mmCIF file of C-alpha atoms in Angstrom:
data_model
loop_
_atom_site.group_PDB
_atom_site.id
_atom_site.type_symbol
_atom_site.label_atom_id
_atom_site.label_comp_id
_atom_site.label_asym_id
_atom_site.label_seq_id
_atom_site.Cartn_x
_atom_site.Cartn_y
_atom_site.Cartn_z
ATOM 1 C CA MET A 1 18.714 14.019 13.840
ATOM 2 C CA ALA A 2 16.288 12.499 11.372
ATOM 3 C CA PHE A 3 14.833 8.944 12.235
ATOM 4 C CA THR A 4 13.427 6.346 9.743
ATOM 5 C CA LEU A 5 10.753 4.357 11.065
ATOM 6 C CA SER A 6 8.800 1.500 9.777
ATOM 7 C CA LEU A 7 5.257 0.233 10.278
ATOM 8 C CA ARG A 8 3.580 -2.917 9.378
ATOM 9 C CA ARG A 9 -0.024 -3.781 9.009
ATOM 10 C CA PRO A 10 -2.279 -6.739 7.968
ATOM 11 C CA PHE A 11 -5.327 -6.793 5.736
ATOM 12 C CA VAL A 12 -7.675 -8.759 3.987
ATOM 13 C CA ALA A 13 -8.963 -8.146 0.417
ATOM 14 C CA ASP A 14 -10.259 -9.820 -2.725
ATOM 15 C CA HIS A 15 -9.258 -8.936 -6.383
ATOM 16 C CA PHE A 16 -9.709 -10.777 -9.794
ATOM 17 C CA HIS A 17 -7.633 -10.188 -13.045
ATOM 18 C CA ASP A 18 -9.805 -9.962 -16.360
ATOM 19 C CA LEU A 19 -6.804 -8.705 -18.709
ATOM 20 C CA PRO A 20 -5.975 -9.930 -22.235
ATOM 21 C CA GLY A 21 -3.738 -13.116 -21.598
ATOM 22 C CA PHE A 22 -4.398 -13.234 -17.699
ATOM 23 C CA GLN A 23 -7.419 -13.986 -15.997
ATOM 24 C CA GLU A 24 -8.249 -15.145 -12.679
ATOM 25 C CA ASP A 25 -11.607 -15.391 -10.997
ATOM 26 C CA ARG A 26 -12.312 -13.195 -7.580
ATOM 27 C CA HIS A 27 -9.875 -14.545 -5.119
ATOM 28 C CA GLY A 28 -8.614 -12.980 -1.571
ATOM 29 C CA HIS A 29 -5.250 -12.667 0.377
ATOM 30 C CA ASN A 30 -4.029 -11.707 3.480
ATOM 31 C CA TRP A 31 -2.134 -9.081 2.475
ATOM 32 C CA GLU A 32 0.418 -6.740 4.318
ATOM 33 C CA VAL A 33 1.269 -3.205 3.882
ATOM 34 C CA GLU A 34 4.922 -2.033 5.278
ATOM 35 C CA ALA A 35 5.751 1.598 4.958
ATOM 36 C CA ALA A 36 8.718 3.799 5.934
ATOM 37 C CA VAL A 37 9.038 7.392 6.552
ATOM 38 C CA LYS A 38 11.705 9.632 7.428
ATOM 39 C CA LEU A 39 10.707 11.615 10.577
ATOM 40 C CA ALA A 40 12.384 14.677 12.018
ATOM 41 C CA ARG A 41 11.490 13.595 15.326
ATOM 42 C CA GLU A 42 9.940 10.810 17.248
ATOM 43 C CA ALA A 43 6.771 12.752 18.235
ATOM 44 C CA ASP A 44 5.571 12.467 14.493
ATOM 45 C CA GLU A 45 5.096 8.725 14.721
ATOM 46 C CA PRO A 46 1.619 8.865 15.773
ATOM 47 C CA ALA A 47 0.698 10.993 12.581
ATOM 48 C CA PHE A 48 2.491 7.994 10.462
ATOM 49 C CA ALA A 49 0.582 5.456 12.297
ATOM 50 C CA ALA A 50 -2.465 7.398 11.567
ATOM 51 C CA ALA A 51 -2.034 7.872 8.094
ATOM 52 C CA LEU A 52 -0.924 4.074 7.420
ATOM 53 C CA GLU A 53 -4.172 2.973 9.353
ATOM 54 C CA THR A 54 -6.495 5.086 7.346
ATOM 55 C CA TRP A 55 -5.398 3.483 4.086
ATOM 56 C CA VAL A 56 -5.657 0.434 5.613
ATOM 57 C CA ARG A 57 -9.283 0.628 6.419
ATOM 58 C CA GLY A 58 -10.147 1.958 3.091
ATOM 59 C CA VAL A 59 -8.664 -1.808 1.589
ATOM 60 C CA ASP A 60 -9.848 -4.156 4.493
ATOM 61 C CA TYR A 61 -12.422 -6.742 3.721
ATOM 62 C CA ARG A 62 -12.913 -4.916 0.361
ATOM 63 C CA LEU A 63 -12.925 -5.924 -3.203
ATOM 64 C CA LEU A 64 -9.915 -3.750 -4.714
ATOM 65 C CA ASN A 65 -11.360 -3.863 -8.113
ATOM 66 C CA GLU A 66 -14.340 -1.768 -6.820
ATOM 67 C CA LEU A 67 -12.054 0.944 -5.334
ATOM 68 C CA PRO A 68 -12.127 4.365 -7.127
ATOM 69 C CA ALA A 69 -8.425 4.779 -6.407
ATOM 70 C CA LEU A 70 -7.663 1.736 -8.735
ATOM 71 C CA ALA A 71 -10.340 2.670 -11.424
ATOM 72 C CA GLY A 72 -8.991 1.291 -14.625
ATOM 73 C CA ARG A 73 -6.035 -0.415 -13.237
ATOM 74 C CA ASN A 74 -5.150 -4.044 -12.229
ATOM 75 C CA PRO A 75 -5.258 -4.310 -8.510
ATOM 76 C CA THR A 76 -1.723 -5.943 -8.177
ATOM 77 C CA ALA A 77 0.613 -5.426 -5.184
ATOM 78 C CA GLU A 78 2.532 -3.067 -7.443
ATOM 79 C CA ALA A 79 -0.576 -0.691 -7.857
ATOM 80 C CA LEU A 80 -1.355 -0.926 -4.474
ATOM 81 C CA ALA A 81 2.148 -0.109 -3.269
ATOM 82 C CA GLU A 82 2.410 2.999 -5.634
ATOM 83 C CA TRP A 83 -1.181 4.126 -4.402
ATOM 84 C CA ALA A 84 -0.032 3.730 -0.381
ATOM 85 C CA LEU A 85 2.779 5.655 -1.376
ATOM 86 C CA ARG A 86 0.803 8.586 -2.855
ATOM 87 C CA GLU A 87 -1.540 8.735 0.112
ATOM 88 C CA LEU A 88 1.319 8.710 2.739
ATOM 89 C CA GLN A 89 2.604 11.747 0.505
ATOM 90 C CA ALA A 90 -0.382 13.398 0.335
ATOM 91 C CA SER A 91 -0.669 13.419 4.264
ATOM 92 C CA ALA A 92 2.188 15.640 4.248
ATOM 93 C CA LEU A 93 4.655 12.408 5.498
ATOM 94 C CA ARG A 94 7.594 11.802 3.799
ATOM 95 C CA PRO A 95 7.702 8.155 2.898
ATOM 96 C CA GLN A 96 10.782 6.397 1.664
ATOM 97 C CA TRP A 97 8.895 3.318 0.384
ATOM 98 C CA VAL A 98 5.971 0.903 0.817
ATOM 99 C CA LYS A 99 6.036 -2.734 0.325
ATOM 100 C CA ILE A 100 2.661 -4.716 -0.329
ATOM 101 C CA ARG A 101 2.835 -8.385 0.349
ATOM 102 C CA GLU A 102 0.248 -10.524 -1.443
ATOM 103 C CA LYS A 103 1.738 -13.692 -0.445
ATOM 104 C CA ALA A 104 4.302 -15.404 1.190
ATOM 105 C CA ASN A 105 6.811 -15.172 -1.882
ATOM 106 C CA TYR A 106 5.149 -12.423 -3.879
ATOM 107 C CA TRP A 107 5.656 -8.774 -2.841
ATOM 108 C CA ALA A 108 6.194 -5.130 -4.530
ATOM 109 C CA LEU A 109 8.035 -2.374 -3.188
ATOM 110 C CA CYS A 110 7.369 1.420 -4.594
ATOM 111 C CA ARG A 111 9.921 3.986 -3.678
ATOM 112 C CA ALA A 112 9.685 7.612 -3.291
ATOM 113 C CA GLY A 113 11.294 9.654 -5.896
ATOM 114 C CA VAL A 114 11.993 6.747 -8.517
ATOM 115 C CA ASP A 115 10.122 7.377 -11.620
ATOM 116 C CA ARG A 116 8.430 4.726 -13.651
#
C-alpha cells in the first residue's frame, strides 16, 4: 500500500523584479511551501519532513534574487515551486507536486512528470 503525504511549512523571504516591462522594488512576503509525496510506508515520513525543512532553511529570511539556484531567473512562486520539486526529487523522494503560496490569493503549483 502506498501513502500520499503532504506537509506545509511557512517561510519569510524578500525578492524584487527587474524585467523589461515588469519592475518591482525589493519587498518581502510570508510565503508557504506545501508538498505532497508518495510514500511506500509511514516510516518514510521523517525523511520527507527533513528534506522539506532543508529546503525551507535555504530560503527562510533570504533575498531570493541572491540564491545560486535561482541565478538568471525571476524569483517567482513558479520558479520556487519548480526548484523545491527538483530538490525533493534529488533527495530520492517521489514528490507528486509542490505548491508555493506567495500571498493569500496567489500561488503556483508544479507537478512531477509534467513537461513545461
